[in-house]
N, C-alpha and C. Protein backbone atom coordinates (compact mmCIF):
# COMPACT_ATOMS: atom_id res chain seq x y z
N UNK A 1 -75.23 31.82 -66.58
CA UNK A 1 -75.37 31.00 -67.77
C UNK A 1 -74.18 30.06 -67.86
N UNK A 2 -74.44 28.88 -68.35
CA UNK A 2 -73.42 27.85 -68.46
C UNK A 2 -72.88 27.67 -69.87
N UNK A 3 -73.67 28.11 -70.87
CA UNK A 3 -73.25 27.89 -72.25
C UNK A 3 -73.69 29.05 -73.13
N UNK A 4 -73.09 29.12 -74.32
CA UNK A 4 -73.44 30.17 -75.28
C UNK A 4 -74.91 30.00 -75.70
N UNK A 5 -75.54 31.11 -76.09
CA UNK A 5 -76.94 31.06 -76.51
C UNK A 5 -77.17 32.08 -77.63
N UNK A 6 -78.07 31.75 -78.53
CA UNK A 6 -78.50 32.69 -79.57
C UNK A 6 -79.95 33.07 -79.26
N UNK A 7 -80.30 34.34 -79.58
CA UNK A 7 -81.67 34.78 -79.31
C UNK A 7 -82.07 35.85 -80.31
N UNK A 8 -83.37 36.11 -80.37
CA UNK A 8 -83.91 37.22 -81.14
C UNK A 8 -85.19 37.67 -80.46
N UNK A 9 -85.61 38.87 -80.71
CA UNK A 9 -86.82 39.41 -80.11
C UNK A 9 -87.91 39.49 -81.17
N UNK A 10 -89.12 39.11 -80.78
CA UNK A 10 -90.27 39.20 -81.67
C UNK A 10 -91.41 39.88 -80.93
N UNK A 11 -92.10 40.78 -81.62
CA UNK A 11 -93.29 41.46 -81.07
C UNK A 11 -94.24 41.70 -82.24
N UNK A 12 -95.33 40.95 -82.26
CA UNK A 12 -96.26 41.07 -83.38
C UNK A 12 -95.56 40.61 -84.65
N UNK A 13 -95.54 41.51 -85.67
CA UNK A 13 -94.88 41.12 -86.91
C UNK A 13 -93.44 41.68 -87.00
N UNK A 14 -92.97 42.30 -85.91
CA UNK A 14 -91.59 42.81 -85.88
C UNK A 14 -90.65 41.74 -85.33
N UNK A 15 -89.48 41.70 -85.90
CA UNK A 15 -88.50 40.69 -85.48
C UNK A 15 -87.09 41.27 -85.64
N UNK A 16 -86.26 41.04 -84.61
CA UNK A 16 -84.87 41.50 -84.71
C UNK A 16 -84.03 40.42 -85.38
N UNK A 17 -82.82 40.77 -85.68
CA UNK A 17 -81.87 39.76 -86.16
C UNK A 17 -81.50 38.84 -85.01
N UNK A 18 -80.72 37.85 -85.32
CA UNK A 18 -80.28 36.91 -84.30
C UNK A 18 -79.02 37.44 -83.62
N UNK A 19 -79.02 37.38 -82.30
CA UNK A 19 -77.87 37.82 -81.49
C UNK A 19 -77.29 36.59 -80.79
N UNK A 20 -76.02 36.69 -80.47
CA UNK A 20 -75.35 35.57 -79.79
C UNK A 20 -74.70 36.09 -78.52
N UNK A 21 -74.98 35.40 -77.42
CA UNK A 21 -74.29 35.66 -76.15
C UNK A 21 -73.24 34.57 -75.97
N UNK A 22 -72.02 34.98 -75.74
CA UNK A 22 -70.94 34.03 -75.53
C UNK A 22 -70.54 34.07 -74.07
N UNK A 23 -70.56 32.92 -73.44
CA UNK A 23 -70.21 32.81 -72.03
C UNK A 23 -68.69 32.77 -71.90
N UNK A 24 -68.17 33.63 -71.05
CA UNK A 24 -66.75 33.66 -70.77
C UNK A 24 -66.56 33.08 -69.39
N UNK A 25 -65.68 32.11 -69.28
CA UNK A 25 -65.44 31.46 -68.00
C UNK A 25 -64.83 32.48 -67.03
N UNK A 26 -65.42 32.60 -65.84
CA UNK A 26 -64.91 33.53 -64.83
C UNK A 26 -63.52 33.08 -64.39
N UNK A 27 -62.56 34.00 -64.35
CA UNK A 27 -61.22 33.63 -63.90
C UNK A 27 -61.24 33.17 -62.44
N UNK A 28 -60.53 32.09 -62.17
CA UNK A 28 -60.49 31.55 -60.82
C UNK A 28 -59.10 30.97 -60.58
N UNK A 29 -58.58 31.19 -59.38
CA UNK A 29 -57.28 30.64 -59.00
C UNK A 29 -57.41 30.07 -57.59
N UNK A 30 -56.86 28.87 -57.39
CA UNK A 30 -56.97 28.21 -56.10
C UNK A 30 -55.59 27.76 -55.63
N UNK A 31 -55.50 27.50 -54.34
CA UNK A 31 -54.27 27.01 -53.74
C UNK A 31 -54.13 25.52 -54.06
N UNK A 32 -53.02 25.14 -54.64
CA UNK A 32 -52.72 23.74 -54.88
C UNK A 32 -52.03 23.15 -53.64
N UNK A 33 -50.99 23.87 -53.17
CA UNK A 33 -50.29 23.43 -51.96
C UNK A 33 -49.48 24.58 -51.40
N UNK A 34 -49.06 24.41 -50.14
CA UNK A 34 -48.21 25.39 -49.46
C UNK A 34 -47.05 24.63 -48.83
N UNK A 35 -45.84 25.12 -49.06
CA UNK A 35 -44.65 24.53 -48.44
C UNK A 35 -44.15 25.46 -47.34
N UNK A 36 -43.84 24.87 -46.19
CA UNK A 36 -43.30 25.61 -45.05
C UNK A 36 -41.84 25.20 -44.86
N UNK A 37 -40.95 26.18 -44.79
CA UNK A 37 -39.54 25.94 -44.44
C UNK A 37 -39.29 26.74 -43.16
N UNK A 38 -39.16 26.01 -42.08
CA UNK A 38 -39.02 26.62 -40.77
C UNK A 38 -37.59 27.11 -40.55
N UNK A 39 -37.41 28.09 -39.65
CA UNK A 39 -36.05 28.54 -39.36
C UNK A 39 -35.17 27.35 -38.97
N UNK A 40 -33.92 27.36 -39.43
CA UNK A 40 -33.00 26.24 -39.22
C UNK A 40 -32.89 25.82 -37.76
N UNK A 41 -32.81 26.79 -36.86
CA UNK A 41 -32.59 26.47 -35.45
C UNK A 41 -33.73 25.66 -34.82
N UNK A 42 -34.93 25.67 -35.45
CA UNK A 42 -36.04 24.90 -34.90
C UNK A 42 -35.88 23.40 -35.15
N UNK A 43 -35.04 23.06 -36.14
CA UNK A 43 -34.79 21.67 -36.52
C UNK A 43 -36.08 20.96 -36.97
N UNK A 44 -37.07 21.73 -37.39
CA UNK A 44 -38.31 21.16 -37.92
C UNK A 44 -38.11 20.86 -39.41
N UNK A 45 -38.64 19.74 -39.86
CA UNK A 45 -38.57 19.34 -41.26
C UNK A 45 -39.49 20.22 -42.11
N UNK A 46 -39.12 20.38 -43.37
CA UNK A 46 -39.98 21.07 -44.32
C UNK A 46 -41.33 20.35 -44.35
N UNK A 47 -42.42 21.11 -44.49
CA UNK A 47 -43.76 20.52 -44.46
C UNK A 47 -44.56 21.05 -45.64
N UNK A 48 -45.35 20.19 -46.26
CA UNK A 48 -46.22 20.58 -47.37
C UNK A 48 -47.66 20.30 -46.98
N UNK A 49 -48.53 21.28 -47.20
CA UNK A 49 -49.96 21.14 -46.91
C UNK A 49 -50.70 21.29 -48.24
N UNK A 50 -51.56 20.32 -48.55
CA UNK A 50 -52.32 20.31 -49.80
C UNK A 50 -53.66 21.03 -49.67
N UNK A 51 -54.02 21.77 -50.69
CA UNK A 51 -55.37 22.36 -50.85
C UNK A 51 -55.82 23.20 -49.66
N UNK A 52 -54.90 23.81 -48.93
CA UNK A 52 -55.24 24.64 -47.77
C UNK A 52 -54.48 25.95 -47.87
N UNK A 53 -55.20 27.06 -47.94
CA UNK A 53 -54.57 28.36 -48.12
C UNK A 53 -54.28 29.12 -46.84
N UNK A 54 -55.00 28.82 -45.75
CA UNK A 54 -54.71 29.51 -44.49
C UNK A 54 -53.32 29.12 -44.03
N UNK A 55 -52.55 30.11 -43.54
CA UNK A 55 -51.16 29.88 -43.14
C UNK A 55 -51.00 30.00 -41.63
N UNK A 56 -50.15 29.15 -41.06
CA UNK A 56 -49.82 29.24 -39.64
C UNK A 56 -48.41 28.72 -39.45
N UNK A 57 -47.56 29.57 -38.84
CA UNK A 57 -46.19 29.15 -38.60
C UNK A 57 -45.47 30.13 -37.69
N UNK A 58 -44.34 29.67 -37.17
CA UNK A 58 -43.51 30.51 -36.31
C UNK A 58 -42.91 31.63 -37.15
N UNK A 59 -42.73 32.80 -36.55
CA UNK A 59 -42.15 33.90 -37.31
C UNK A 59 -40.79 33.48 -37.86
N UNK A 60 -40.51 33.95 -39.06
CA UNK A 60 -39.28 33.57 -39.74
C UNK A 60 -39.45 32.37 -40.65
N UNK A 61 -40.63 31.75 -40.64
CA UNK A 61 -40.89 30.62 -41.52
C UNK A 61 -41.06 31.12 -42.95
N UNK A 62 -40.37 30.47 -43.87
CA UNK A 62 -40.50 30.81 -45.29
C UNK A 62 -41.64 29.97 -45.87
N UNK A 63 -42.58 30.64 -46.51
CA UNK A 63 -43.77 29.99 -47.06
C UNK A 63 -43.75 30.13 -48.58
N UNK A 64 -43.97 29.02 -49.28
CA UNK A 64 -44.12 29.06 -50.74
C UNK A 64 -45.53 28.59 -51.07
N UNK A 65 -46.27 29.46 -51.76
CA UNK A 65 -47.65 29.19 -52.16
C UNK A 65 -47.64 28.77 -53.63
N UNK A 66 -48.23 27.62 -53.90
CA UNK A 66 -48.37 27.10 -55.27
C UNK A 66 -49.85 27.19 -55.63
N UNK A 67 -50.16 27.87 -56.73
CA UNK A 67 -51.56 28.08 -57.11
C UNK A 67 -51.81 27.57 -58.52
N UNK A 68 -53.07 27.26 -58.78
CA UNK A 68 -53.51 26.73 -60.08
C UNK A 68 -54.73 27.54 -60.53
N UNK A 69 -54.68 28.08 -61.75
CA UNK A 69 -55.79 28.85 -62.31
C UNK A 69 -56.57 28.00 -63.30
N UNK A 70 -57.77 28.46 -63.64
CA UNK A 70 -58.60 27.74 -64.60
C UNK A 70 -58.37 28.22 -66.04
N UNK A 71 -57.37 29.06 -66.23
CA UNK A 71 -57.01 29.55 -67.56
C UNK A 71 -55.57 30.05 -67.53
N UNK A 72 -54.99 30.29 -68.70
CA UNK A 72 -53.62 30.77 -68.77
C UNK A 72 -53.50 32.12 -68.07
N UNK A 73 -52.41 32.26 -67.33
CA UNK A 73 -52.20 33.46 -66.52
C UNK A 73 -51.27 34.43 -67.25
N UNK A 74 -51.70 35.68 -67.34
CA UNK A 74 -50.84 36.74 -67.88
C UNK A 74 -49.96 37.30 -66.77
N UNK A 75 -50.56 37.56 -65.60
CA UNK A 75 -49.81 38.03 -64.44
C UNK A 75 -50.56 37.61 -63.18
N UNK A 76 -49.79 37.45 -62.08
CA UNK A 76 -50.40 37.04 -60.82
C UNK A 76 -49.64 37.68 -59.67
N UNK A 77 -50.37 37.96 -58.58
CA UNK A 77 -49.78 38.60 -57.40
C UNK A 77 -50.37 38.00 -56.13
N UNK A 78 -49.56 38.00 -55.08
CA UNK A 78 -50.09 37.74 -53.74
C UNK A 78 -50.33 39.11 -53.14
N UNK A 79 -51.56 39.33 -52.70
CA UNK A 79 -51.96 40.60 -52.09
C UNK A 79 -51.92 40.41 -50.57
N UNK A 80 -50.78 40.72 -49.96
CA UNK A 80 -50.62 40.58 -48.52
C UNK A 80 -51.43 41.66 -47.81
N UNK A 81 -52.30 41.25 -46.93
CA UNK A 81 -53.21 42.18 -46.25
C UNK A 81 -54.56 42.22 -46.94
N UNK A 82 -54.61 41.82 -48.21
CA UNK A 82 -55.88 41.73 -48.94
C UNK A 82 -56.50 43.05 -49.35
N UNK A 83 -55.72 44.15 -49.27
CA UNK A 83 -56.28 45.46 -49.60
C UNK A 83 -55.70 46.08 -50.86
N UNK A 84 -54.87 45.35 -51.57
CA UNK A 84 -54.30 45.84 -52.82
C UNK A 84 -53.07 46.72 -52.67
N UNK A 85 -52.58 46.92 -51.44
CA UNK A 85 -51.44 47.81 -51.24
C UNK A 85 -50.10 47.09 -51.18
N UNK A 86 -50.08 45.84 -50.81
CA UNK A 86 -48.83 45.10 -50.65
C UNK A 86 -48.81 43.90 -51.59
N UNK A 87 -48.60 44.18 -52.86
CA UNK A 87 -48.62 43.14 -53.87
C UNK A 87 -47.22 42.56 -54.08
N UNK A 88 -47.12 41.24 -54.10
CA UNK A 88 -45.86 40.55 -54.41
C UNK A 88 -46.10 39.77 -55.70
N UNK A 89 -45.25 39.97 -56.67
CA UNK A 89 -45.39 39.30 -57.96
C UNK A 89 -45.15 37.80 -57.80
N UNK A 90 -46.00 37.02 -58.46
CA UNK A 90 -45.85 35.57 -58.46
C UNK A 90 -45.16 35.14 -59.75
N UNK A 91 -44.40 34.06 -59.69
CA UNK A 91 -43.78 33.48 -60.87
C UNK A 91 -44.86 32.69 -61.60
N UNK A 92 -45.01 32.92 -62.90
CA UNK A 92 -46.10 32.33 -63.68
C UNK A 92 -45.55 31.32 -64.68
N UNK A 93 -46.25 30.19 -64.81
CA UNK A 93 -45.93 29.17 -65.81
C UNK A 93 -47.25 28.58 -66.30
N UNK A 94 -47.78 29.13 -67.39
CA UNK A 94 -49.06 28.66 -67.94
C UNK A 94 -50.21 28.97 -67.01
N UNK A 95 -50.79 27.93 -66.42
CA UNK A 95 -51.91 28.09 -65.49
C UNK A 95 -51.46 27.99 -64.04
N UNK A 96 -50.17 27.93 -63.81
CA UNK A 96 -49.63 27.81 -62.45
C UNK A 96 -48.89 29.07 -62.05
N UNK A 97 -48.93 29.36 -60.75
CA UNK A 97 -48.21 30.52 -60.21
C UNK A 97 -47.65 30.17 -58.84
N UNK A 98 -46.47 30.69 -58.51
CA UNK A 98 -45.87 30.46 -57.21
C UNK A 98 -45.28 31.75 -56.67
N UNK A 99 -45.22 31.82 -55.35
CA UNK A 99 -44.58 32.96 -54.69
C UNK A 99 -44.10 32.51 -53.32
N UNK A 100 -43.00 33.12 -52.88
CA UNK A 100 -42.42 32.81 -51.57
C UNK A 100 -42.31 34.08 -50.76
N UNK A 101 -42.67 33.99 -49.48
CA UNK A 101 -42.49 35.12 -48.57
C UNK A 101 -42.28 34.56 -47.16
N UNK A 102 -41.89 35.43 -46.24
CA UNK A 102 -41.56 35.02 -44.88
C UNK A 102 -42.61 35.54 -43.91
N UNK A 103 -43.06 34.67 -43.01
CA UNK A 103 -44.02 35.07 -41.98
C UNK A 103 -43.32 35.97 -40.97
N UNK A 104 -43.94 37.11 -40.68
CA UNK A 104 -43.32 38.08 -39.77
C UNK A 104 -44.38 38.74 -38.91
N UNK A 105 -43.93 39.30 -37.79
CA UNK A 105 -44.78 40.09 -36.91
C UNK A 105 -44.62 41.57 -37.26
N UNK A 106 -45.57 42.39 -36.79
CA UNK A 106 -45.46 43.83 -37.00
C UNK A 106 -44.31 44.38 -36.12
N UNK A 107 -44.00 45.65 -36.26
CA UNK A 107 -42.88 46.24 -35.53
C UNK A 107 -43.04 46.14 -34.02
N UNK A 108 -44.25 46.23 -33.53
CA UNK A 108 -44.51 46.14 -32.08
C UNK A 108 -44.51 44.70 -31.58
N UNK A 109 -44.45 43.76 -32.52
CA UNK A 109 -44.49 42.32 -32.21
C UNK A 109 -45.77 41.92 -31.49
N UNK A 110 -46.87 42.58 -31.84
CA UNK A 110 -48.16 42.30 -31.20
C UNK A 110 -49.10 41.47 -32.08
N UNK A 111 -48.84 41.44 -33.37
CA UNK A 111 -49.70 40.71 -34.30
C UNK A 111 -48.93 40.47 -35.60
N UNK A 112 -49.48 39.66 -36.51
CA UNK A 112 -48.78 39.43 -37.78
C UNK A 112 -48.60 40.72 -38.57
N UNK A 113 -47.52 40.79 -39.32
CA UNK A 113 -47.31 41.93 -40.22
C UNK A 113 -48.49 42.02 -41.19
N UNK A 114 -48.94 40.87 -41.69
CA UNK A 114 -50.12 40.78 -42.53
C UNK A 114 -50.97 39.64 -41.98
N UNK A 115 -52.26 39.90 -41.73
CA UNK A 115 -53.11 38.87 -41.13
C UNK A 115 -53.90 38.07 -42.16
N UNK A 116 -53.75 38.44 -43.45
CA UNK A 116 -54.45 37.70 -44.50
C UNK A 116 -53.76 37.98 -45.84
N UNK A 117 -54.19 37.21 -46.84
CA UNK A 117 -53.72 37.45 -48.21
C UNK A 117 -54.76 36.96 -49.20
N UNK A 118 -54.64 37.46 -50.42
CA UNK A 118 -55.49 37.04 -51.53
C UNK A 118 -54.61 36.79 -52.74
N UNK A 119 -55.04 35.89 -53.61
CA UNK A 119 -54.36 35.67 -54.88
C UNK A 119 -55.11 36.44 -55.95
N UNK A 120 -54.40 37.33 -56.62
CA UNK A 120 -55.01 38.13 -57.69
C UNK A 120 -54.30 37.79 -58.99
N UNK A 121 -55.09 37.59 -60.05
CA UNK A 121 -54.45 37.31 -61.33
C UNK A 121 -55.25 37.87 -62.49
N UNK A 122 -54.53 38.06 -63.59
CA UNK A 122 -55.12 38.48 -64.85
C UNK A 122 -54.84 37.37 -65.85
N UNK A 123 -55.89 36.91 -66.51
CA UNK A 123 -55.74 35.87 -67.52
C UNK A 123 -55.25 36.46 -68.83
N UNK A 124 -54.84 35.58 -69.74
CA UNK A 124 -54.39 36.03 -71.06
C UNK A 124 -55.48 36.82 -71.77
N UNK A 125 -56.75 36.58 -71.41
CA UNK A 125 -57.87 37.29 -72.02
C UNK A 125 -57.98 38.73 -71.52
N UNK A 126 -57.25 39.06 -70.45
CA UNK A 126 -57.33 40.39 -69.86
C UNK A 126 -58.30 40.49 -68.70
N UNK A 127 -59.05 39.43 -68.44
CA UNK A 127 -60.00 39.44 -67.33
C UNK A 127 -59.28 39.10 -66.03
N UNK A 128 -59.77 39.67 -64.92
CA UNK A 128 -59.20 39.41 -63.60
C UNK A 128 -60.20 38.64 -62.74
N UNK A 129 -59.67 38.00 -61.69
CA UNK A 129 -60.59 37.34 -60.75
C UNK A 129 -61.16 38.42 -59.84
N UNK A 130 -62.47 38.67 -59.92
CA UNK A 130 -63.07 39.83 -59.27
C UNK A 130 -63.18 39.76 -57.75
N UNK A 131 -63.41 38.61 -57.18
CA UNK A 131 -63.60 38.46 -55.73
C UNK A 131 -62.72 37.34 -55.21
N UNK A 132 -61.41 37.57 -55.13
CA UNK A 132 -60.54 36.48 -54.68
C UNK A 132 -60.78 36.11 -53.22
N UNK A 133 -60.57 34.83 -52.93
CA UNK A 133 -60.72 34.31 -51.57
C UNK A 133 -59.70 34.97 -50.65
N UNK A 134 -60.13 35.29 -49.43
CA UNK A 134 -59.22 35.83 -48.42
C UNK A 134 -58.78 34.68 -47.51
N UNK A 135 -57.47 34.46 -47.47
CA UNK A 135 -56.89 33.42 -46.62
C UNK A 135 -56.27 34.07 -45.38
N UNK A 136 -56.35 33.38 -44.24
CA UNK A 136 -55.81 33.90 -42.99
C UNK A 136 -54.32 33.60 -42.86
N UNK A 137 -53.61 34.48 -42.16
CA UNK A 137 -52.21 34.27 -41.81
C UNK A 137 -52.10 34.38 -40.29
N UNK A 138 -51.57 33.34 -39.66
CA UNK A 138 -51.31 33.36 -38.22
C UNK A 138 -49.81 33.17 -38.02
N UNK A 139 -49.21 34.10 -37.28
CA UNK A 139 -47.77 34.04 -37.02
C UNK A 139 -47.55 33.82 -35.53
N UNK A 140 -46.83 32.77 -35.20
CA UNK A 140 -46.54 32.46 -33.80
C UNK A 140 -45.26 33.18 -33.41
N UNK A 141 -45.30 34.04 -32.39
CA UNK A 141 -44.09 34.78 -31.99
C UNK A 141 -42.97 33.83 -31.58
N UNK A 142 -41.77 34.20 -31.99
CA UNK A 142 -40.58 33.44 -31.62
C UNK A 142 -40.00 34.11 -30.39
N UNK A 143 -40.39 33.62 -29.25
CA UNK A 143 -39.97 34.22 -27.98
C UNK A 143 -38.49 33.95 -27.71
N UNK A 144 -37.85 34.90 -27.03
CA UNK A 144 -36.46 34.73 -26.63
C UNK A 144 -36.37 33.59 -25.62
N UNK A 145 -35.28 32.84 -25.65
CA UNK A 145 -35.15 31.75 -24.68
C UNK A 145 -35.00 32.28 -23.27
N UNK A 146 -35.42 31.47 -22.30
CA UNK A 146 -35.25 31.83 -20.90
C UNK A 146 -34.19 30.93 -20.30
N UNK A 147 -33.50 31.43 -19.29
CA UNK A 147 -32.43 30.68 -18.64
C UNK A 147 -32.76 30.50 -17.18
N UNK A 148 -32.47 29.30 -16.68
CA UNK A 148 -32.67 29.02 -15.27
C UNK A 148 -31.41 28.29 -14.77
N UNK A 149 -30.81 28.80 -13.70
CA UNK A 149 -29.64 28.16 -13.13
C UNK A 149 -30.10 27.04 -12.20
N UNK A 150 -29.61 25.85 -12.47
CA UNK A 150 -29.97 24.71 -11.64
C UNK A 150 -28.92 24.45 -10.54
N UNK A 151 -27.68 24.81 -10.86
CA UNK A 151 -26.59 24.64 -9.88
C UNK A 151 -25.70 25.83 -9.98
N UNK A 152 -25.20 26.38 -9.00
CA UNK A 152 -25.43 26.03 -7.59
C UNK A 152 -26.81 26.49 -7.15
N UNK A 153 -27.38 25.73 -6.25
CA UNK A 153 -28.67 26.08 -5.70
C UNK A 153 -28.51 27.20 -4.68
N UNK A 154 -29.58 27.95 -4.50
CA UNK A 154 -29.54 29.00 -3.48
C UNK A 154 -29.42 28.35 -2.11
N UNK A 155 -28.68 28.97 -1.24
CA UNK A 155 -28.49 28.42 0.11
C UNK A 155 -29.16 29.34 1.11
């Protein structure tokens, strides 16, 4: 339903009172932008990506997610892994929320520490966003440098 409605039931000469259904806007939060701050030694400039929640960067990259909700936010979290176990509190300002975290690999360095995330929030009304979007996280391993001796050459 898109708007409030009033109704009553009638059957023969029986009639109920008038009832009112009030539509409550479903809570929704979306990515406004993402800022990437790469490790200093890479000498890469800070980069901002608009309206894109999937993340990709070299390990050690600091990521700041800026989000916008369709209603005032009471509390908001980034759910790293998307399973509700690794929640990071977001800073809230009205309908906006931000959070910063660092892209990392797991202990074995075989895959990202977290391969996805979701934005979860509770509005001032107490309602939560029931099915938040799952965004992907891709972490590029920061391989150790390799050395090659050019001189003296093998004889």
